[in-house]
CSV table of C-alpha atoms and ligand atoms in Angstrom, one decimal:
chain,number,residue,atom,x,y,z
A,1,MET,CA,66.5,102.8,49.3
A,2,ASN,CA,67.3,105.7,51.6
A,3,VAL,CA,65.3,105.7,54.8
A,4,LEU,CA,65.2,108.4,57.5
A,5,VAL,CA,64.1,107.5,61.0
A,6,VAL,CA,63.0,110.5,63.1
A,7,GLY,CA,63.7,110.2,66.8
A,8,GLY,CA,66.5,109.0,69.1
A,9,GLY,CA,65.2,106.4,71.5
A,10,GLY,CA,65.2,102.6,71.9
A,11,ARG,CA,62.3,102.4,69.5
A,12,GLU,CA,64.2,104.3,66.8
A,13,HIS,CA,67.3,102.1,67.3
A,14,ALA,CA,65.1,99.0,66.8
A,15,LEU,CA,63.6,100.6,63.6
A,16,CYS,CA,67.0,101.4,62.2
A,17,TRP,CA,68.3,97.9,63.1
A,18,THR,CA,65.3,96.4,61.2
A,19,PHE,CA,65.6,98.7,58.1
A,20,ALA,CA,69.4,98.4,57.9
A,21,ARG,CA,69.1,94.9,56.5
A,22,ALA,CA,67.5,96.4,53.3
A,23,ALA,CA,68.3,100.1,53.1
A,24,HIS,CA,70.7,102.9,53.8
A,25,VAL,CA,69.4,104.4,57.0
A,26,TYR,CA,69.7,107.9,58.4
A,27,CYS,CA,68.5,108.8,61.9
A,28,ALA,CA,67.7,112.2,63.3
A,29,PRO,CA,68.9,112.9,65.9
A,30,GLY,CA,69.6,109.2,66.8
A,31,ASN,CA,71.8,108.0,69.6
A,32,ALA,CA,75.1,106.2,70.1
A,33,GLY,CA,73.5,102.9,69.0
A,34,THR,CA,72.0,104.2,65.8
A,35,ALA,CA,75.4,105.7,65.0
A,36,GLU,CA,76.8,102.2,64.6
A,37,ILE,CA,74.3,101.1,62.0
A,38,ALA,CA,73.0,104.3,60.4
A,39,THR,CA,74.1,107.9,59.7
A,40,ASN,CA,73.0,110.2,62.5
A,41,LEU,CA,71.9,113.7,61.5
A,42,ALA,CA,72.1,116.2,64.3
A,43,ILE,CA,68.6,117.6,63.7
A,44,PRO,CA,66.1,117.8,66.6
A,45,VAL,CA,62.6,116.3,66.0
A,46,THR,CA,61.1,119.8,66.5
A,47,ASP,CA,63.1,121.2,63.5
A,48,HIS,CA,60.7,120.4,60.7
A,49,ASP,CA,62.5,122.7,58.3
A,50,GLY,CA,65.7,121.0,59.0
A,51,LEU,CA,64.2,117.6,58.6
A,52,LEU,CA,62.6,118.5,55.2
A,53,ASP,CA,66.0,119.9,54.1
A,54,ALA,CA,67.7,116.6,55.1
A,55,VAL,CA,65.1,114.6,53.2
A,56,ARG,CA,66.0,116.6,50.1
A,57,THR,CA,69.7,116.7,50.6
A,58,HIS,CA,70.1,112.9,51.3
A,59,ASP,CA,67.5,111.9,48.7
A,60,ILE,CA,65.4,110.1,51.3
A,61,ASP,CA,62.8,107.8,49.8
A,62,LEU,CA,60.8,107.1,53.0
A,63,THR,CA,60.7,108.9,56.3
A,64,VAL,CA,59.5,106.9,59.4
A,65,VAL,CA,58.5,109.1,62.3
A,66,GLY,CA,59.1,107.5,65.7
A,67,PRO,CA,57.7,109.8,68.4
A,68,GLU,CA,54.3,111.3,68.8
A,69,ALA,CA,55.3,114.9,69.3
A,70,PRO,CA,56.5,115.6,65.7
A,71,LEU,CA,53.4,113.8,64.3
A,72,ALA,CA,51.1,115.9,66.5
A,73,ALA,CA,53.0,119.0,65.4
A,74,GLY,CA,52.4,118.1,61.7
A,75,LEU,CA,55.7,116.7,60.4
A,76,ALA,CA,53.9,114.0,58.3
A,77,ASP,CA,51.6,116.7,56.7
A,78,ARG,CA,54.7,118.9,56.0
A,79,LEU,CA,56.6,116.1,54.3
A,80,ARG,CA,53.6,114.9,52.3
A,81,ALA,CA,52.8,118.5,51.2
A,82,ALA,CA,56.4,118.5,49.8
A,83,GLY,CA,55.7,115.4,47.8
A,84,ARG,CA,57.7,113.1,50.1
A,85,TYR,CA,56.7,109.6,51.3
A,86,VAL,CA,56.3,109.4,55.0
A,87,PHE,CA,55.0,106.7,57.4
A,88,GLY,CA,53.0,108.3,60.1
A,89,PRO,CA,49.6,110.0,60.5
A,90,SER,CA,48.6,113.5,59.8
A,91,SER,CA,48.4,116.0,62.7
A,92,ALA,CA,44.6,115.7,62.6
A,93,ALA,CA,44.7,111.9,62.8
A,94,ALA,CA,47.4,112.0,65.5
A,95,ARG,CA,44.9,113.7,67.8
A,96,ILE,CA,43.9,110.1,68.6
A,97,GLU,CA,46.9,110.2,71.0
A,98,ALA,CA,47.6,114.0,71.4
A,99,SER,CA,44.1,114.7,72.8
A,100,LYS,CA,42.6,112.1,75.1
A,101,ALA,CA,39.4,114.2,75.1
A,102,PHE,CA,39.3,113.8,71.2
A,103,ALA,CA,40.0,110.0,71.5
A,104,LYS,CA,37.3,109.5,74.1
A,105,ARG,CA,34.7,111.4,72.0
A,106,LEU,CA,35.6,109.4,68.9
A,107,MET,CA,35.4,106.1,70.8
A,108,ARG,CA,32.0,107.0,72.3
A,109,ASP,CA,30.6,108.0,68.9
A,110,ALA,CA,32.0,104.9,67.2
A,111,GLY,CA,30.8,102.5,70.0
A,112,VAL,CA,34.4,101.4,70.7
A,113,PRO,CA,34.6,99.8,74.2
A,114,THR,CA,36.5,102.0,76.7
A,115,ALA,CA,36.2,103.2,80.3
A,116,ALA,CA,33.3,105.5,81.0
A,117,ALA,CA,34.7,109.0,81.2
A,118,GLU,CA,34.0,112.7,81.1
A,119,THR,CA,36.2,115.6,80.0
A,120,PHE,CA,36.6,118.9,82.0
A,121,THR,CA,38.0,122.3,81.6
A,122,ASP,CA,37.7,123.4,85.2
A,123,ALA,CA,38.4,121.9,88.5
A,124,ASP,CA,35.1,122.5,90.2
A,125,ARG,CA,33.1,120.6,87.6
A,126,ALA,CA,35.7,117.8,87.7
A,127,ALA,CA,35.4,117.7,91.5
A,128,ALA,CA,31.6,117.4,91.3
A,129,TYR,CA,31.8,114.5,88.8
A,130,ILE,CA,34.4,112.8,91.0
A,131,ALA,CA,32.1,113.2,94.1
A,132,ALA,CA,29.3,111.4,92.2
A,133,HIS,CA,31.4,108.4,91.0
A,134,ALA,CA,32.8,105.3,92.6
A,135,GLU,CA,36.5,104.9,93.6
A,136,PRO,CA,39.0,104.1,92.2
A,137,LEU,CA,39.2,106.7,89.4
A,138,VAL,CA,41.8,107.6,86.9
A,139,VAL,CA,42.6,111.3,86.2
A,140,LYS,CA,44.4,112.1,83.0
A,141,ALA,CA,45.8,115.2,81.4
A,142,SER,CA,44.3,115.3,77.9
A,143,GLY,CA,47.5,116.3,76.1
A,144,LEU,CA,50.9,114.8,75.5
A,145,THR,CA,52.9,114.0,78.7
A,146,ALA,CA,55.4,111.3,77.7
A,147,GLY,CA,53.3,108.6,79.4
A,148,LYS,CA,53.2,110.4,82.8
A,149,GLY,CA,49.9,112.2,82.7
A,150,ALA,CA,47.6,109.4,83.9
A,151,ILE,CA,47.1,109.2,87.7
A,152,VAL,CA,45.4,106.1,89.1
A,153,CYS,CA,43.6,107.4,92.3
A,154,GLY,CA,42.5,105.0,95.0
A,155,THR,CA,40.2,107.6,96.6
A,156,ARG,CA,38.0,110.5,95.5
A,157,SER,CA,40.0,113.0,97.4
A,158,GLU,CA,43.2,111.9,95.6
A,159,ALA,CA,41.4,112.2,92.3
A,160,VAL,CA,40.3,115.8,93.2
A,161,ASP,CA,43.8,116.7,94.2
A,162,ALA,CA,45.2,115.2,90.9
A,163,ALA,CA,42.6,117.1,88.8
A,164,ARG,CA,43.4,120.4,90.7
A,165,ALA,CA,47.1,119.9,90.2
A,166,MET,CA,46.6,119.4,86.5
A,167,PHE,CA,44.4,122.5,86.2
A,168,GLY,CA,47.1,124.3,88.3
A,169,GLY,CA,49.7,123.6,85.6
A,170,ARG,CA,51.4,120.3,86.7
A,171,PHE,CA,51.5,119.2,83.0
A,172,GLY,CA,51.5,122.6,81.5
A,173,ALA,CA,49.2,123.1,78.5
A,174,ALA,CA,48.6,119.3,78.3
A,175,GLY,CA,46.4,119.7,81.4
A,176,THR,CA,44.0,122.4,80.3
A,177,GLU,CA,41.6,119.6,79.6
A,178,VAL,CA,41.3,116.8,82.1
A,179,VAL,CA,39.7,113.4,81.5
A,180,VAL,CA,38.3,111.6,84.6
A,181,GLU,CA,37.6,108.0,84.0
A,182,GLN,CA,36.4,104.8,85.6
A,183,PHE,CA,39.2,102.5,86.7
A,184,LEU,CA,39.4,99.3,84.7
A,185,ASP,CA,40.4,96.0,86.2
A,186,GLY,CA,42.3,93.4,84.2
A,187,GLU,CA,45.5,92.8,82.3
A,188,GLU,CA,47.1,95.3,79.8
A,189,LEU,CA,47.9,94.4,76.3
A,190,SER,CA,49.6,96.4,73.5
A,191,VAL,CA,48.2,95.7,70.0
A,192,LEU,CA,49.9,97.6,67.2
A,193,ALA,CA,48.5,97.5,63.7
A,194,LEU,CA,50.0,98.9,60.5
A,195,THR,CA,47.2,100.6,58.6
A,196,ASP,CA,46.4,102.6,55.4
A,197,GLY,CA,43.3,103.9,57.2
A,198,GLU,CA,41.1,101.1,55.9
A,199,ARG,CA,42.9,97.8,56.3
A,200,VAL,CA,45.1,96.6,59.1
A,201,MET,CA,48.1,94.3,59.6
A,202,ILE,CA,48.3,93.4,63.2
A,203,LEU,CA,51.9,93.0,64.6
A,204,PRO,CA,52.6,90.4,67.3
A,205,PRO,CA,50.8,91.5,70.5
A,206,SER,CA,53.0,92.4,73.5
A,207,GLN,CA,52.8,93.5,77.1
A,208,ASP,CA,54.5,96.6,78.5
A,209,HIS,CA,55.5,97.1,82.2
A,210,LYS,CA,54.6,100.7,83.0
A,211,ARG,CA,55.5,100.8,86.7
A,212,ILE,CA,59.0,101.5,87.9
A,213,GLY,CA,59.1,98.8,90.5
A,214,GLU,CA,59.1,95.0,90.4
A,215,GLY,CA,55.7,93.4,90.9
A,216,ASP,CA,54.2,96.4,89.1
A,217,THR,CA,54.6,98.9,92.0
A,218,GLY,CA,55.5,102.6,92.2
A,219,PRO,CA,54.9,105.4,89.7
A,220,ASN,CA,54.1,105.0,86.0
A,221,THR,CA,57.0,105.4,83.6
A,222,GLY,CA,57.3,105.4,79.8
A,223,GLY,CA,57.7,101.6,80.1
A,224,MET,CA,60.3,99.5,81.9
A,225,GLY,CA,60.2,96.4,79.7
A,226,ALA,CA,58.1,94.3,77.4
A,227,TYR,CA,57.7,90.8,76.0
A,228,THR,CA,56.0,88.8,73.3
A,229,PRO,CA,54.1,86.5,72.7
A,230,VAL,CA,51.4,87.0,75.3
A,231,SER,CA,49.2,83.9,75.7
A,232,ILE,CA,46.1,85.9,76.6
A,233,ALA,CA,46.2,87.4,73.1
A,234,THR,CA,44.5,84.4,71.5
A,235,PRO,CA,43.5,84.6,67.8
A,236,SER,CA,39.8,85.0,68.8
A,237,LEU,CA,40.7,88.0,71.1
A,238,ILE,CA,42.8,89.6,68.4
A,239,ALA,CA,39.9,89.1,65.9
A,240,ARG,CA,37.6,91.0,68.3
A,241,VAL,CA,40.2,93.8,68.8
A,242,GLU,CA,40.3,94.2,65.0
A,243,ARG,CA,36.5,94.0,64.6
A,244,GLU,CA,35.3,96.0,67.7
A,245,ILE,CA,38.2,98.4,68.1
A,246,LEU,CA,40.6,99.0,65.3
A,247,LEU,CA,38.3,99.0,62.3
A,248,PRO,CA,35.5,101.1,63.8
A,249,THR,CA,38.1,103.6,65.1
A,250,LEU,CA,39.7,103.9,61.6
A,251,ARG,CA,36.3,104.3,60.0
A,252,ALA,CA,35.4,107.1,62.5
A,253,LEU,CA,38.6,108.9,61.7
A,254,ALA,CA,38.1,108.6,58.0
A,255,ASP,CA,34.5,109.8,58.4
A,256,GLN,CA,35.8,113.0,60.1
A,257,GLY,CA,38.1,113.6,57.1
A,258,CYS,CA,41.3,112.4,58.8
A,259,ARG,CA,42.2,109.1,57.3
A,260,TYR,CA,44.9,107.4,59.4
A,261,ARG,CA,48.1,106.2,57.8
A,262,GLY,CA,50.7,104.7,60.0
A,263,VAL,CA,50.8,102.4,63.0
A,264,LEU,CA,47.8,102.6,65.3
A,265,TYR,CA,48.7,101.4,68.8
A,266,ALA,CA,45.8,100.2,70.9
A,267,GLY,CA,46.7,100.2,74.6
A,268,LEU,CA,44.1,97.7,75.9
A,269,MET,CA,42.8,96.4,79.2
A,270,ILE,CA,41.6,92.8,78.9
A,271,SER,CA,38.9,92.5,81.5
A,272,PRO,CA,38.7,89.6,83.9
A,273,CYS,CA,36.0,88.1,81.7
A,274,GLY,CA,38.2,88.5,78.6
A,275,ASP,CA,36.7,91.6,76.9
A,276,PRO,CA,39.1,94.1,75.3
A,277,LEU,CA,38.6,97.8,76.3
A,278,VAL,CA,40.7,100.7,75.1
A,279,ILE,CA,42.8,102.5,77.7
A,280,GLU,CA,44.4,104.8,75.2
A,281,PHE,CA,45.5,105.0,71.6
A,282,ASN,CA,49.0,106.0,70.4
A,283,CYS,CA,49.8,107.2,67.0
A,284,ARG,CA,53.2,105.5,66.7
A,285,PHE,CA,55.2,102.4,67.5
A,286,GLY,CA,55.4,101.6,71.2
A,287,ASP,CA,58.6,102.0,73.2
A,288,PRO,CA,59.8,99.5,74.5
A,289,GLU,CA,57.3,97.2,72.7
A,290,THR,CA,59.0,97.8,69.3
A,291,GLN,CA,62.2,96.4,70.8
A,292,VAL,CA,60.5,93.0,71.1
A,293,ILE,CA,58.0,93.1,68.2
A,294,LEU,CA,60.2,94.0,65.3
A,295,PRO,CA,62.9,91.3,65.9
A,296,VAL,CA,60.3,88.5,65.9
A,297,ALA,CA,57.8,89.8,63.3
A,298,GLY,CA,58.6,87.7,60.2
A,299,CYS,CA,57.5,90.4,57.8
A,300,GLU,CA,59.4,92.7,55.5
A,301,LEU,CA,58.4,95.7,57.6
A,302,LEU,CA,60.1,98.2,55.3
A,303,ASP,CA,58.1,97.0,52.3
A,304,GLU,CA,54.8,97.3,54.2
A,305,LEU,CA,55.6,100.8,55.5
A,306,TRP,CA,56.8,101.9,52.0
A,307,ARG,CA,53.5,100.7,50.4
A,308,ILE,CA,51.4,102.4,53.0
A,309,ALA,CA,53.3,105.6,52.6
A,310,ALA,CA,53.1,105.3,48.8
A,311,ASP,CA,49.3,104.6,49.1
A,312,ASP,CA,49.5,102.2,46.1
A,313,GLY,CA,46.7,99.9,47.0
A,314,TRP,CA,48.4,98.1,49.9
A,315,ILE,CA,47.1,94.7,50.8
A,316,PRO,CA,48.1,93.6,54.3
A,317,ASP,CA,50.0,90.4,54.7
A,318,LEU,CA,49.5,88.1,57.6
A,319,VAL,CA,52.3,88.5,60.1
A,320,SER,CA,53.8,85.1,60.9
A,321,VAL,CA,55.9,84.6,63.9
A,322,PRO,CA,57.7,81.3,64.1
A,323,ALA,CA,56.3,79.2,66.9
A,324,ASN,CA,58.7,79.0,69.8
A,325,ARG,CA,60.1,82.5,69.3
A,326,ALA,CA,59.8,84.8,72.3
A,327,ALA,CA,61.5,88.1,73.0
A,328,VAL,CA,61.8,90.1,76.2
A,329,THR,CA,63.4,93.5,76.6
A,330,THR,CA,64.5,95.0,79.9
A,331,VAL,CA,64.9,98.8,80.1
A,332,LEU,CA,68.0,100.0,81.9
A,333,ALA,CA,67.0,103.4,83.4
A,334,ALA,CA,69.0,106.2,85.0
A,335,ALA,CA,69.0,106.8,88.8
A,336,GLY,CA,66.1,109.1,89.6
A,337,TYR,CA,63.9,108.0,86.7
A,338,PRO,CA,61.0,108.7,86.1
A,339,ASP,CA,60.9,112.0,88.1
A,340,ALA,CA,64.4,113.4,87.9
A,341,PRO,CA,66.8,111.1,85.9
A,342,GLN,CA,70.5,111.7,86.4
A,343,ARG,CA,72.3,112.3,83.1
A,344,GLY,CA,76.0,112.1,82.0
A,345,GLN,CA,77.0,108.8,83.7
A,346,ALA,CA,79.7,106.9,81.9
A,347,ILE,CA,78.5,103.5,80.6
A,348,THR,CA,80.6,100.4,80.1
A,349,ILE,CA,79.4,97.4,78.1
A,350,ALA,CA,81.2,94.0,78.2
A,351,ASP,CA,83.2,93.1,75.1
A,352,ARG,CA,81.4,89.8,74.6
A,353,LEU,CA,77.6,89.9,74.9
A,354,PRO,CA,75.5,86.8,75.6
A,355,ALA,CA,74.2,84.8,72.6
A,356,ASP,CA,70.6,85.4,71.5
A,357,THR,CA,70.5,89.1,72.6
A,358,VAL,CA,70.6,92.6,71.1
A,359,LEU,CA,71.4,95.7,73.1
A,360,PHE,CA,69.3,98.6,71.8
A,361,HIS,CA,70.4,102.1,72.9
A,362,ALA,CA,67.9,104.7,74.0
A,363,GLY,CA,69.3,107.8,75.9
A,364,THR,CA,73.0,107.4,75.0
A,365,ARG,CA,75.7,109.5,73.2
A,366,ARG,CA,79.4,109.1,72.6
A,367,ASP,CA,81.9,111.8,73.7
A,368,SER,CA,84.6,112.8,71.2
A,369,ASP,CA,87.0,110.6,73.3
A,370,GLY,CA,84.8,107.6,72.7
A,371,THR,CA,83.2,107.5,76.2
A,372,LEU,CA,79.6,106.3,76.1
A,373,ARG,CA,77.3,108.4,78.4
A,374,SER,CA,73.7,108.4,79.5
A,375,VAL,CA,71.6,111.4,78.3
A,376,GLY,CA,68.1,110.4,79.2
A,377,GLY,CA,65.8,108.5,81.6
A,378,ARG,CA,65.7,105.3,79.7
A,379,VAL,CA,69.3,104.6,78.7
A,380,LEU,CA,69.4,101.1,77.1
A,381,CYS,CA,67.1,98.2,76.3
A,382,ALA,CA,68.4,94.7,76.7
A,383,THR,CA,66.5,92.4,74.4
A,384,GLY,CA,66.8,88.6,74.8
A,385,PHE,CA,65.4,85.8,72.7
A,386,GLY,CA,64.5,82.2,73.3
A,387,PRO,CA,61.9,79.5,72.6
A,388,ASP,CA,59.7,80.8,75.4
A,389,VAL,CA,59.3,84.0,77.5
A,390,SER,CA,61.1,82.5,80.5
A,391,THR,CA,64.3,81.7,78.5
A,392,ALA,CA,64.1,85.0,76.7
A,393,ALA,CA,63.7,86.8,80.0
A,394,ALA,CA,66.8,85.1,81.4
A,395,ALA,CA,68.8,86.1,78.3
A,396,SER,CA,67.6,89.7,78.6
A,397,ARG,CA,68.6,89.8,82.3
A,398,LEU,CA,72.0,88.3,81.5
A,399,LEU,CA,72.5,91.1,78.9
A,400,ALA,CA,71.3,93.7,81.4
A,401,GLU,CA,74.1,92.6,83.8
A,402,GLN,CA,76.8,93.2,81.1
A,403,VAL,CA,76.1,96.9,81.2
A,404,THR,CA,77.4,99.1,84.0
A,405,PHE,CA,76.7,102.7,84.9
A,406,ASP,CA,76.2,104.6,88.2
A,407,GLY,CA,72.7,104.3,89.5
A,408,LYS,CA,71.5,101.8,86.8
A,409,GLN,CA,68.0,100.6,87.7
A,410,TYR,CA,66.1,97.8,86.0
A,411,ARG,CA,63.3,95.4,86.8
A,412,ARG,CA,64.3,91.7,87.1
A,413,ASP,CA,60.7,90.5,86.6
A,414,ILE,CA,59.9,91.5,83.0
A,415,GLY,CA,57.4,88.9,81.7
A,416,TRP,CA,56.4,87.7,85.1
A,417,ARG,CA,52.7,87.3,84.3
A,418,GLU,CA,53.5,85.1,81.3
A,419,ILE,CA,56.1,83.1,83.2
A,420,ALA,CA,53.6,82.5,86.1
A,421,ARG,CA,50.9,81.4,83.6
A,422,ALA,CA,53.4,79.0,82.0
A,423,ARG,CA,54.2,77.5,85.4
A,424,ALA,CA,50.6,77.2,86.3
A,425,SER,CA,49.6,75.3,83.1
B,1,AMP,P1,47.6,106.2,79.6
B,1,AMP,O1,48.5,107.4,79.6
B,1,AMP,O2,46.1,106.5,79.3
B,1,AMP,O3,48.1,105.1,78.7
B,1,AMP,O4,47.7,105.5,81.0
B,1,AMP,C1,48.9,105.1,81.5
B,1,AMP,C2,48.7,103.9,82.4
B,1,AMP,O5,47.8,104.2,83.5
B,1,AMP,C3,48.1,102.7,81.6
B,1,AMP,O6,49.0,101.9,80.9
B,1,AMP,C4,47.5,101.9,82.8
B,1,AMP,O7,48.5,101.2,83.5
B,1,AMP,C5,47.0,103.0,83.7
B,1,AMP,N1,45.6,103.4,83.4
B,1,AMP,C6,45.2,104.4,82.6
B,1,AMP,N2,43.8,104.4,82.5
B,1,AMP,C7,43.4,103.4,83.3
B,1,AMP,C8,42.1,102.9,83.6
B,1,AMP,N3,41.0,103.5,83.2
B,1,AMP,N4,42.0,101.8,84.5
B,1,AMP,C9,43.1,101.3,85.0
B,1,AMP,N5,44.4,101.7,84.7
B,1,AMP,C10,44.5,102.7,83.9
B,2,LIG,N1,55.1,101.6,76.0
B,2,LIG,C1,54.2,102.7,76.1
B,2,LIG,C2,54.2,103.6,75.0
B,2,LIG,O1,54.9,103.5,74.0
B,2,LIG,O2,53.5,104.6,75.0
């Protein structure tokens, strides 16, 4: 089978790494890591004509789209219209991520638990709403902002400033609609489900670390690390997520004529009393969650994706993860990330890497002389495995130390909540 993975980050390297066991893999545009296990094609994710040409030229049987932007821009529709199998939702269904205003409306109409919110198209109305609601509040640009468009505001005046900045163009067109919502207390959880629009196959739940700094401090990023398993994700909680969140959302999308086929990522807040609420939906695999989920999920992922894309009466399997199998990934970011990442730093990686680890590349490329260089904010993801999160975290950190580049920054506390829970029990 020939598979094309669209994208070039750590998530796409993990997808290629998973598929390479069973298929010939192409990656567009890929990175220096995917180049070692797949054939990179120098086609940007925005070039839909070029991608369709490549699918024809290389006889691609299945295209798997990594990032949200090409999905929102209709890449899956385009490939399907050309009679090609693609794993990823239509542009209409991808609005679940591409428009927070749409997602909020859908959740409200479907009775899916989420923070109380209102959507605005002008600053004065947003300010009036903010004045009438309790602090803290969260102000969000409705459109796509690479995970940076949600601002948690401790005070009303910060919230008004954030809304005004968004209407003033801080996030460009993504901020022409602004969602103001109630702050939710609790612990975050990422639940990703493969779906044909009707049934779901839930992948191992994981937890991301959005803040740049240790102890979850500083500005939000695309994600600085992730781990699985998460002990708060009990079977009964996950059954509730399926029943109260995933299935009603898929039904509501189908009722609107946009059946969802792909992976639906529910970014949840688990309230202090254990109720799951939606913070946001994503229309794709998470990054860096994928770099821990795929290596432990004991399913033939490619078969599942293929059957969802082929729409041949897919029956989801149960995903079994061996007990005592944990994974932790630590993101190695460039100096200046998330605001102004430095690019072009030479990277060196030790010849012998620690046992029970995999180094996934994200923003890397190789010069013609063989030098490995950073080209993006998140540069590499150091994944470690072990019988528990604490051991996997130690392996991940050990691997992170084997990589050197100027200004390398990473968190040494990925998995800290789980490790603290394990110590307390
Ligand atoms: P989003 O772009 O909606 O995923 O938000 C990014 C991050 O901001 C989330 O992962 C949370 O850490 C935080 N956040 C967003 N909305 C809320 C909320 N209503 N309450 C608390 N934290 C939030
Ligand atoms: N890890 C957050 C995301 O993929 O959006």
